[in-house]
mmCIF file of C-alpha atoms in Angstrom:
data_model
loop_
_atom_site.group_PDB
_atom_site.id
_atom_site.type_symbol
_atom_site.label_atom_id
_atom_site.label_comp_id
_atom_site.label_asym_id
_atom_site.label_seq_id
_atom_site.Cartn_x
_atom_site.Cartn_y
_atom_site.Cartn_z
ATOM 1 C CA UNK W 1 79.418 53.701 71.134
ATOM 2 C CA UNK W 2 78.792 51.307 74.035
ATOM 3 C CA UNK W 3 75.214 50.300 74.659
ATOM 4 C CA UNK W 4 73.658 51.755 77.809
ATOM 5 C CA UNK W 5 72.680 49.524 80.716
ATOM 6 C CA UNK W 6 69.020 49.924 79.867
ATOM 7 C CA UNK W 7 69.604 48.926 76.228
ATOM 8 C CA UNK W 8 71.498 45.847 77.406
ATOM 9 C CA UNK W 9 68.670 44.944 79.800
ATOM 10 C CA UNK W 10 66.207 45.140 76.893
ATOM 11 C CA UNK W 11 68.465 42.885 74.814
ATOM 12 C CA UNK W 12 68.971 40.495 77.736
ATOM 13 C CA UNK W 13 65.220 39.932 77.835
ATOM 14 C CA UNK W 14 65.118 38.902 74.188
ATOM 15 C CA UNK W 15 66.312 35.707 72.501
ATOM 16 C CA UNK W 16 70.022 35.069 73.098
ATOM 17 C CA UNK W 17 69.873 37.507 76.001
ATOM 18 C CA UNK W 18 72.645 35.831 77.951
ATOM 19 C CA UNK W 19 75.335 37.541 75.915
ATOM 20 C CA UNK W 20 73.903 40.983 76.690
ATOM 21 C CA UNK W 21 73.653 40.072 80.347
ATOM 22 C CA UNK W 22 77.296 38.973 80.228
ATOM 23 C CA UNK W 23 78.257 42.491 79.135
ATOM 24 C CA UNK W 24 76.380 43.907 82.133
ATOM 25 C CA UNK W 25 78.201 41.527 84.489
ATOM 26 C CA UNK W 26 81.559 42.442 82.981
ATOM 27 C CA UNK W 27 80.774 46.136 83.231
ATOM 28 C CA UNK W 28 79.679 46.151 86.872
ATOM 29 C CA UNK W 29 81.641 43.308 88.439
ATOM 30 C CA UNK W 30 84.630 45.302 89.648
ATOM 31 C CA UNK W 31 82.719 48.079 91.426
ATOM 32 C CA UNK W 32 80.092 45.733 92.866
ATOM 33 C CA UNK W 33 82.691 43.294 94.187
ATOM 34 C CA UNK W 34 84.679 46.178 95.685
ATOM 35 C CA UNK W 35 81.554 47.520 97.386
ATOM 36 C CA UNK W 36 80.695 44.096 98.788
ATOM 37 C CA UNK W 37 84.279 43.711 100.017
ATOM 38 C CA UNK W 38 83.801 46.981 101.837
ATOM 39 C CA UNK W 39 80.542 45.781 103.396
ATOM 40 C CA UNK W 40 82.087 42.429 104.397
ATOM 41 C CA UNK W 41 85.156 44.080 105.932
ATOM 42 C CA UNK W 42 87.479 42.937 103.177
ATOM 43 C CA UNK W 43 86.358 39.295 103.018
ATOM 44 C CA UNK W 44 87.034 38.816 99.284
ATOM 45 C CA UNK W 45 85.710 35.243 99.027
ATOM 46 C CA UNK W 46 82.428 36.083 100.737
ATOM 47 C CA UNK W 47 82.098 39.298 98.732
ATOM 48 C CA UNK W 48 82.549 37.403 95.453
ATOM 49 C CA UNK W 49 79.942 34.827 96.494
ATOM 50 C CA UNK W 50 77.535 37.649 97.290
ATOM 51 C CA UNK W 51 78.323 39.392 94.002
ATOM 52 C CA UNK W 52 77.623 36.170 92.102
ATOM 53 C CA UNK W 53 74.357 35.720 93.995
ATOM 54 C CA UNK W 54 73.462 39.335 93.200
ATOM 55 C CA UNK W 55 73.920 38.849 89.457
ATOM 56 C CA UNK W 56 71.969 35.582 89.483
ATOM 57 C CA UNK W 57 69.062 37.185 91.354
ATOM 58 C CA UNK W 58 69.199 40.151 88.981
ATOM 59 C CA UNK W 59 69.027 37.819 85.977
ATOM 60 C CA UNK W 60 66.025 35.967 87.418
ATOM 61 C CA UNK W 61 64.230 39.241 88.178
ATOM 62 C CA UNK W 62 65.237 41.019 84.983
ATOM 63 C CA UNK W 63 61.726 40.909 83.536
ATOM 64 C CA UNK W 64 60.490 42.714 86.651
ATOM 65 C CA UNK W 65 62.979 45.562 86.189
ATOM 66 C CA UNK W 66 60.756 48.507 85.305
ATOM 67 C CA UNK W 67 63.447 51.128 84.901
ATOM 68 C CA UNK W 68 61.985 53.368 87.628
ATOM 69 C CA UNK W 69 65.521 53.612 88.973
ATOM 70 C CA UNK W 70 68.707 53.072 86.990
ATOM 71 C CA UNK W 71 69.939 49.519 86.445
ATOM 72 C CA UNK W 72 73.006 50.221 88.618
ATOM 73 C CA UNK W 73 70.844 51.384 91.560
ATOM 74 C CA UNK W 74 68.606 48.340 91.146
ATOM 75 C CA UNK W 75 71.639 46.024 91.023
ATOM 76 C CA UNK W 76 73.161 47.533 94.160
ATOM 77 C CA UNK W 77 69.834 47.261 95.963
ATOM 78 C CA UNK W 78 69.829 43.528 95.234
ATOM 79 C CA UNK W 79 73.476 43.348 96.321
ATOM 80 C CA UNK W 80 72.750 45.153 99.582
ATOM 81 C CA UNK W 81 69.862 42.756 100.293
ATOM 82 C CA UNK W 82 72.127 39.774 99.630
ATOM 83 C CA UNK W 83 74.612 41.253 102.076
ATOM 84 C CA UNK W 84 71.925 41.864 104.737
ATOM 85 C CA UNK W 85 70.655 38.270 104.358
ATOM 86 C CA UNK W 86 74.201 37.064 104.918
ATOM 87 C CA UNK W 87 74.545 39.258 108.013
ATOM 88 C CA UNK W 88 71.295 37.839 109.381
ATOM 89 C CA UNK W 89 72.508 34.279 108.790
ATOM 90 C CA UNK W 90 75.898 34.776 110.414
ATOM 91 C CA UNK W 91 77.597 37.215 112.712
ATOM 92 C CA UNK W 92 79.525 39.793 110.691
ATOM 93 C CA UNK W 93 83.302 39.407 110.825
ATOM 94 C CA UNK W 94 84.793 41.642 113.490
ATOM 95 C CA UNK W 95 88.313 41.585 112.146
ATOM 96 C CA UNK W 96 89.300 43.725 109.200
ATOM 97 C CA UNK W 97 90.908 41.599 106.496
ATOM 98 C CA UNK W 98 93.400 43.307 104.207
ATOM 99 C CA UNK W 99 92.751 42.112 100.642
ATOM 100 C CA UNK W 100 94.802 44.340 98.452
ATOM 101 C CA UNK W 101 96.871 41.772 96.590
ATOM 102 C CA UNK W 102 94.077 41.003 94.152
ATOM 103 C CA UNK W 103 93.700 44.624 93.184
ATOM 104 C CA UNK W 104 95.452 46.277 90.324
ATOM 105 C CA UNK W 105 97.375 49.517 90.674
ATOM 106 C CA UNK W 106 100.734 49.458 92.340
ATOM 107 C CA UNK W 107 101.367 53.131 93.015
ATOM 108 C CA UNK W 108 102.809 53.549 96.510
ATOM 109 C CA UNK W 109 100.920 56.783 97.044
ATOM 110 C CA UNK W 110 97.666 55.212 95.904
ATOM 111 C CA UNK W 111 98.118 52.323 98.290
ATOM 112 C CA UNK W 112 99.079 54.579 101.190
ATOM 113 C CA UNK W 113 96.044 56.786 100.605
ATOM 114 C CA UNK W 114 93.676 53.828 100.349
ATOM 115 C CA UNK W 115 95.109 52.322 103.542
ATOM 116 C CA UNK W 116 94.571 55.586 105.406
ATOM 117 C CA UNK W 117 91.094 55.770 103.931
ATOM 118 C CA UNK W 118 90.296 52.219 105.093
ATOM 119 C CA UNK W 119 91.512 53.073 108.596
ATOM 120 C CA UNK W 120 89.473 56.287 108.666
ATOM 121 C CA UNK W 121 86.401 54.509 107.349
ATOM 122 C CA UNK W 122 86.739 51.944 110.127
ATOM 123 C CA UNK W 123 86.041 54.709 112.637
ATOM 124 C CA UNK W 124 82.574 55.363 111.240
ATOM 125 C CA UNK W 125 79.389 53.612 112.329
ATOM 126 C CA UNK W 126 78.393 50.766 109.927
ATOM 127 C CA UNK W 127 75.378 52.528 108.344
ATOM 128 C CA UNK W 128 77.376 55.723 107.979
ATOM 129 C CA UNK W 129 80.256 53.823 106.417
ATOM 130 C CA UNK W 130 78.073 52.137 103.791
ATOM 131 C CA UNK W 131 76.251 55.365 102.903
ATOM 132 C CA UNK W 132 79.517 57.323 102.610
ATOM 133 C CA UNK W 133 81.038 54.631 100.412
ATOM 134 C CA UNK W 134 78.025 54.611 98.063
ATOM 135 C CA UNK W 135 78.053 58.415 97.879
ATOM 136 C CA UNK W 136 81.759 59.147 97.562
ATOM 137 C CA UNK W 137 83.113 56.136 95.742
ATOM 138 C CA UNK W 138 80.121 55.045 93.684
ATOM 139 C CA UNK W 139 78.680 58.509 93.090
ATOM 140 C CA UNK W 140 75.095 57.575 94.009
ATOM 141 C CA UNK W 141 72.727 60.415 94.893
ATOM 142 C CA UNK W 142 70.994 60.572 98.279
ATOM 143 C CA UNK W 143 67.646 59.262 96.906
ATOM 144 C CA UNK W 144 69.477 56.402 95.174
ATOM 145 C CA UNK W 145 71.286 55.459 98.404
ATOM 146 C CA UNK W 146 67.986 55.610 100.285
ATOM 147 C CA UNK W 147 66.574 53.240 97.661
ATOM 148 C CA UNK W 148 69.533 50.850 97.869
ATOM 149 C CA UNK W 149 69.753 50.746 101.668
ATOM 150 C CA UNK W 150 66.026 51.001 102.346
ATOM 151 C CA UNK W 151 66.504 54.013 104.613
ATOM 152 C CA UNK W 152 64.665 57.341 104.868
ATOM 153 C CA UNK W 153 66.378 60.005 102.801
ATOM 154 C CA UNK W 154 66.913 62.213 105.864
ATOM 155 C CA UNK W 155 68.897 59.446 107.558
ATOM 156 C CA UNK W 156 71.006 58.983 104.436
ATOM 157 C CA UNK W 157 71.753 62.714 104.241
ATOM 158 C CA UNK W 158 72.829 62.758 107.894
ATOM 159 C CA UNK W 159 74.987 59.629 107.437
ATOM 160 C CA UNK W 160 76.734 61.065 104.389
ATOM 161 C CA UNK W 161 77.216 64.561 105.822
ATOM 162 C CA UNK W 162 78.613 63.430 109.176
ATOM 163 C CA UNK W 163 80.636 60.591 107.699
ATOM 164 C CA UNK W 164 82.210 62.833 105.087
ATOM 165 C CA UNK W 165 83.045 65.496 107.672
ATOM 166 C CA UNK W 166 84.768 62.922 109.843
ATOM 167 C CA UNK W 167 86.684 61.444 106.905
ATOM 168 C CA UNK W 168 87.847 64.882 105.824
ATOM 169 C CA UNK W 169 89.148 65.585 109.310
ATOM 170 C CA UNK W 170 90.949 62.256 109.484
ATOM 171 C CA UNK W 171 92.405 62.511 105.968
ATOM 172 C CA UNK W 172 93.142 66.246 106.007
ATOM 173 C CA UNK W 173 96.885 65.597 105.554
ATOM 174 C CA UNK W 174 96.153 64.293 102.070
ATOM 175 C CA UNK W 175 94.057 67.237 100.933
ATOM 176 C CA UNK W 176 96.914 69.560 99.980
ATOM 177 C CA UNK W 177 98.521 66.960 97.755
ATOM 178 C CA UNK W 178 95.282 66.300 95.882
ATOM 179 C CA UNK W 179 94.516 70.003 95.531
ATOM 180 C CA UNK W 180 98.023 70.568 94.175
ATOM 181 C CA UNK W 181 97.817 67.634 91.749
ATOM 182 C CA UNK W 182 94.291 68.477 90.748
ATOM 183 C CA UNK W 183 93.556 64.740 90.807
ATOM 184 C CA UNK I 1 83.463 73.427 104.806
ATOM 185 C CA UNK I 2 83.204 74.373 101.119
ATOM 186 C CA UNK I 3 81.999 72.475 98.083
ATOM 187 C CA UNK I 4 85.649 72.300 96.974
ATOM 188 C CA UNK I 5 86.556 70.520 100.209
ATOM 189 C CA UNK I 6 83.783 68.026 99.469
ATOM 190 C CA UNK I 7 85.094 67.427 95.985
ATOM 191 C CA UNK I 8 88.704 66.553 96.742
ATOM 192 C CA UNK I 9 87.853 63.482 98.801
ATOM 193 C CA UNK I 10 85.317 62.080 96.331
ATOM 194 C CA UNK I 11 87.682 62.765 93.420
ATOM 195 C CA UNK I 12 90.640 61.230 95.230
ATOM 196 C CA UNK I 13 88.661 58.115 96.072
ATOM 197 C CA UNK I 14 87.331 57.615 92.556
ATOM 198 C CA UNK I 15 90.757 58.137 91.022
ATOM 199 C CA UNK I 16 92.667 56.008 93.481
ATOM 200 C CA UNK I 17 90.291 53.107 93.859
ATOM 201 C CA UNK I 18 91.928 50.106 92.215
ATOM 202 C CA UNK I 19 89.962 48.054 89.738
ATOM 203 C CA UNK I 20 89.302 44.431 90.646
ATOM 204 C CA UNK I 21 90.371 42.250 87.764
ATOM 205 C CA UNK I 22 87.707 39.920 86.416
ATOM 206 C CA UNK I 23 89.861 36.755 86.558
ATOM 207 C CA UNK I 24 87.066 34.452 85.440
ATOM 208 C CA UNK I 25 84.381 35.991 87.646
ATOM 209 C CA UNK I 26 82.042 36.832 84.734
ATOM 210 C CA UNK I 27 82.516 33.338 83.328
ATOM 211 C CA UNK I 28 81.581 31.766 86.680
ATOM 212 C CA UNK I 29 78.472 33.928 86.930
ATOM 213 C CA UNK I 30 77.406 33.059 83.387
ATOM 214 C CA UNK I 31 77.915 29.353 84.070
ATOM 215 C CA UNK I 32 75.758 29.582 87.209
ATOM 216 C CA UNK I 33 72.875 31.449 85.553
ATOM 217 C CA UNK I 34 69.595 29.557 85.381
ATOM 218 C CA UNK I 35 68.260 28.833 81.879
ATOM 219 C CA UNK I 36 66.170 31.610 80.394
ATOM 220 C CA UNK I 37 62.499 30.974 81.154
ATOM 221 C CA UNK I 38 60.882 29.321 78.122
ATOM 222 C CA UNK I 39 57.572 30.701 76.832
ATOM 223 C CA UNK I 40 54.650 28.729 78.224
ATOM 224 C CA UNK I 41 53.274 26.149 75.828
ATOM 225 C CA UNK I 42 49.621 25.125 76.152
ATOM 226 C CA UNK I 43 49.719 21.384 76.510
ATOM 227 C CA UNK I 44 47.111 18.816 75.492
ATOM 228 C CA UNK I 45 46.196 18.357 79.168
ATOM 229 C CA UNK I 46 45.371 22.071 79.408
ATOM 230 C CA UNK I 47 42.972 21.837 76.453
ATOM 231 C CA UNK I 48 41.120 18.917 78.114
ATOM 232 C CA UNK I 49 40.708 20.946 81.329
ATOM 233 C CA UNK I 50 39.509 23.990 79.354
ATOM 234 C CA UNK I 51 37.021 21.933 77.332
ATOM 235 C CA UNK I 52 35.683 20.301 80.528
ATOM 236 C CA UNK I 53 35.224 23.681 82.184
ATOM 237 C CA UNK I 54 33.393 25.086 79.127
ATOM 238 C CA UNK I 55 31.049 22.050 78.933
ATOM 239 C CA UNK I 56 30.299 22.279 82.665
ATOM 240 C CA UNK I 57 29.512 25.989 82.375
ATOM 241 C CA UNK I 58 27.208 25.372 79.402
ATOM 242 C CA UNK I 59 25.260 22.642 81.287
ATOM 243 C CA UNK I 60 24.933 24.849 84.383
ATOM 244 C CA UNK I 61 23.708 27.794 82.279
ATOM 245 C CA UNK I 62 21.076 25.619 80.549
ATOM 246 C CA UNK I 63 19.504 24.768 83.937
ATOM 247 C CA UNK I 64 18.507 28.400 84.607
ATOM 248 C CA UNK I 65 15.650 30.202 82.795
ATOM 249 C CA UNK I 66 17.145 32.852 80.572
ATOM 250 C CA UNK I 67 14.170 35.255 80.359
ATOM 251 C CA UNK I 68 14.194 36.736 83.901
ATOM 252 C CA UNK I 69 17.935 37.205 83.687
ATOM 253 C CA UNK I 70 17.613 39.106 80.415
ATOM 254 C CA UNK I 71 14.832 41.266 81.865
ATOM 255 C CA UNK I 72 17.010 42.285 84.811
ATOM 256 C CA UNK I 73 19.838 43.009 82.401
ATOM 257 C CA UNK I 74 17.651 45.281 80.252
ATOM 258 C CA UNK I 75 16.338 47.123 83.335
ATOM 259 C CA UNK I 76 19.838 47.655 84.620
ATOM 260 C CA UNK I 77 20.893 48.990 81.232
ATOM 261 C CA UNK I 78 17.965 51.435 81.242
ATOM 262 C CA UNK I 79 18.868 52.661 84.733
ATOM 263 C CA UNK I 80 22.452 53.155 83.588
ATOM 264 C CA UNK I 81 21.287 55.176 80.577
ATOM 265 C CA UNK I 82 19.117 57.413 82.748
ATOM 266 C CA UNK I 83 22.031 57.968 85.166
ATOM 267 C CA UNK I 84 24.410 58.785 82.332
ATOM 268 C CA UNK I 85 21.937 61.236 80.793
ATOM 269 C CA UNK I 86 21.448 63.009 84.139
ATOM 270 C CA UNK I 87 25.193 63.252 84.665
ATOM 271 C CA UNK I 88 25.719 64.755 81.190
ATOM 272 C CA UNK I 89 22.930 67.271 81.832
ATOM 273 C CA UNK I 90 24.556 68.359 85.105
ATOM 274 C CA UNK I 91 27.940 68.754 83.423
ATOM 275 C CA UNK I 92 26.422 70.786 80.607
ATOM 276 C CA UNK I 93 24.709 72.982 83.192
ATOM 277 C CA UNK I 94 27.970 73.658 85.010
ATOM 278 C CA UNK I 95 29.749 74.468 81.739
ATOM 279 C CA UNK I 96 26.977 76.781 80.530
ATOM 280 C CA UNK I 97 26.436 78.553 83.844
ATOM 281 C CA UNK I 98 29.409 80.900 83.534
ATOM 282 C CA UNK I 99 28.734 82.187 79.953
ATOM 283 C CA UNK I 100 25.048 82.666 80.828
ATOM 284 C CA UNK I 101 25.972 84.632 83.980
ATOM 285 C CA UNK I 102 28.297 86.872 81.934
ATOM 286 C CA UNK I 103 25.637 87.440 79.266
ATOM 287 C CA UNK I 104 23.159 88.783 81.815
#
């Protein structure tokens, strides 16, 4: 059985902890990089730099990780702060950059759905977009999103509810297919 | 809107989201990690500072008469004992009040 994140954190704090931390990086890199690509409007190079910075900061602060929240929530909170620091340093890119060639999965339907989803997501306000992504794609709970984004829980609930409603309206053509497939 | 409506979108997104291949990312992160912080070793210089501080404290303490200080300490301890005894008596009174009231 695979070790849990918390077990790996405990090992990473011991002697030869780098190997355990490497497992954590390997485990979370794909989802974290994808999330940061979403936040940076598809800027893969910037997102990867931010993801690397996130893991380095997490490693430095590992001893301070108390386990009050899950490791994943803690990691994403660091990632979101890295992203916000970047936004403060520079203007956010206004142009959406399509970065699908580095992704695996070639299904035409999958790509078409994700493209429609990207377009629909682009119609949401930035805070709403980030909260909806963390809820729907990463499966974080409302309190966890509030923790990651540093927002009141009521705001997060409103963001997720309204954002999801809008997405469902915009992507309603896809619903029947998914219901039929049961995917 | 039903809970089922909510589910299809989340399920579709989680199933259809492509995985980003590692392609050396983990290796780059591991190479950029700072060295693990080494446990602090007390150096010779630290011992000299500690010994100096202890000697200074001992000299300073020897300049003050010890008797009045001890007297104040004993008085304070007595006051503390009286306070503690009073507090215990009050607590015992509160605890005993209810059974006594019931008995009469």
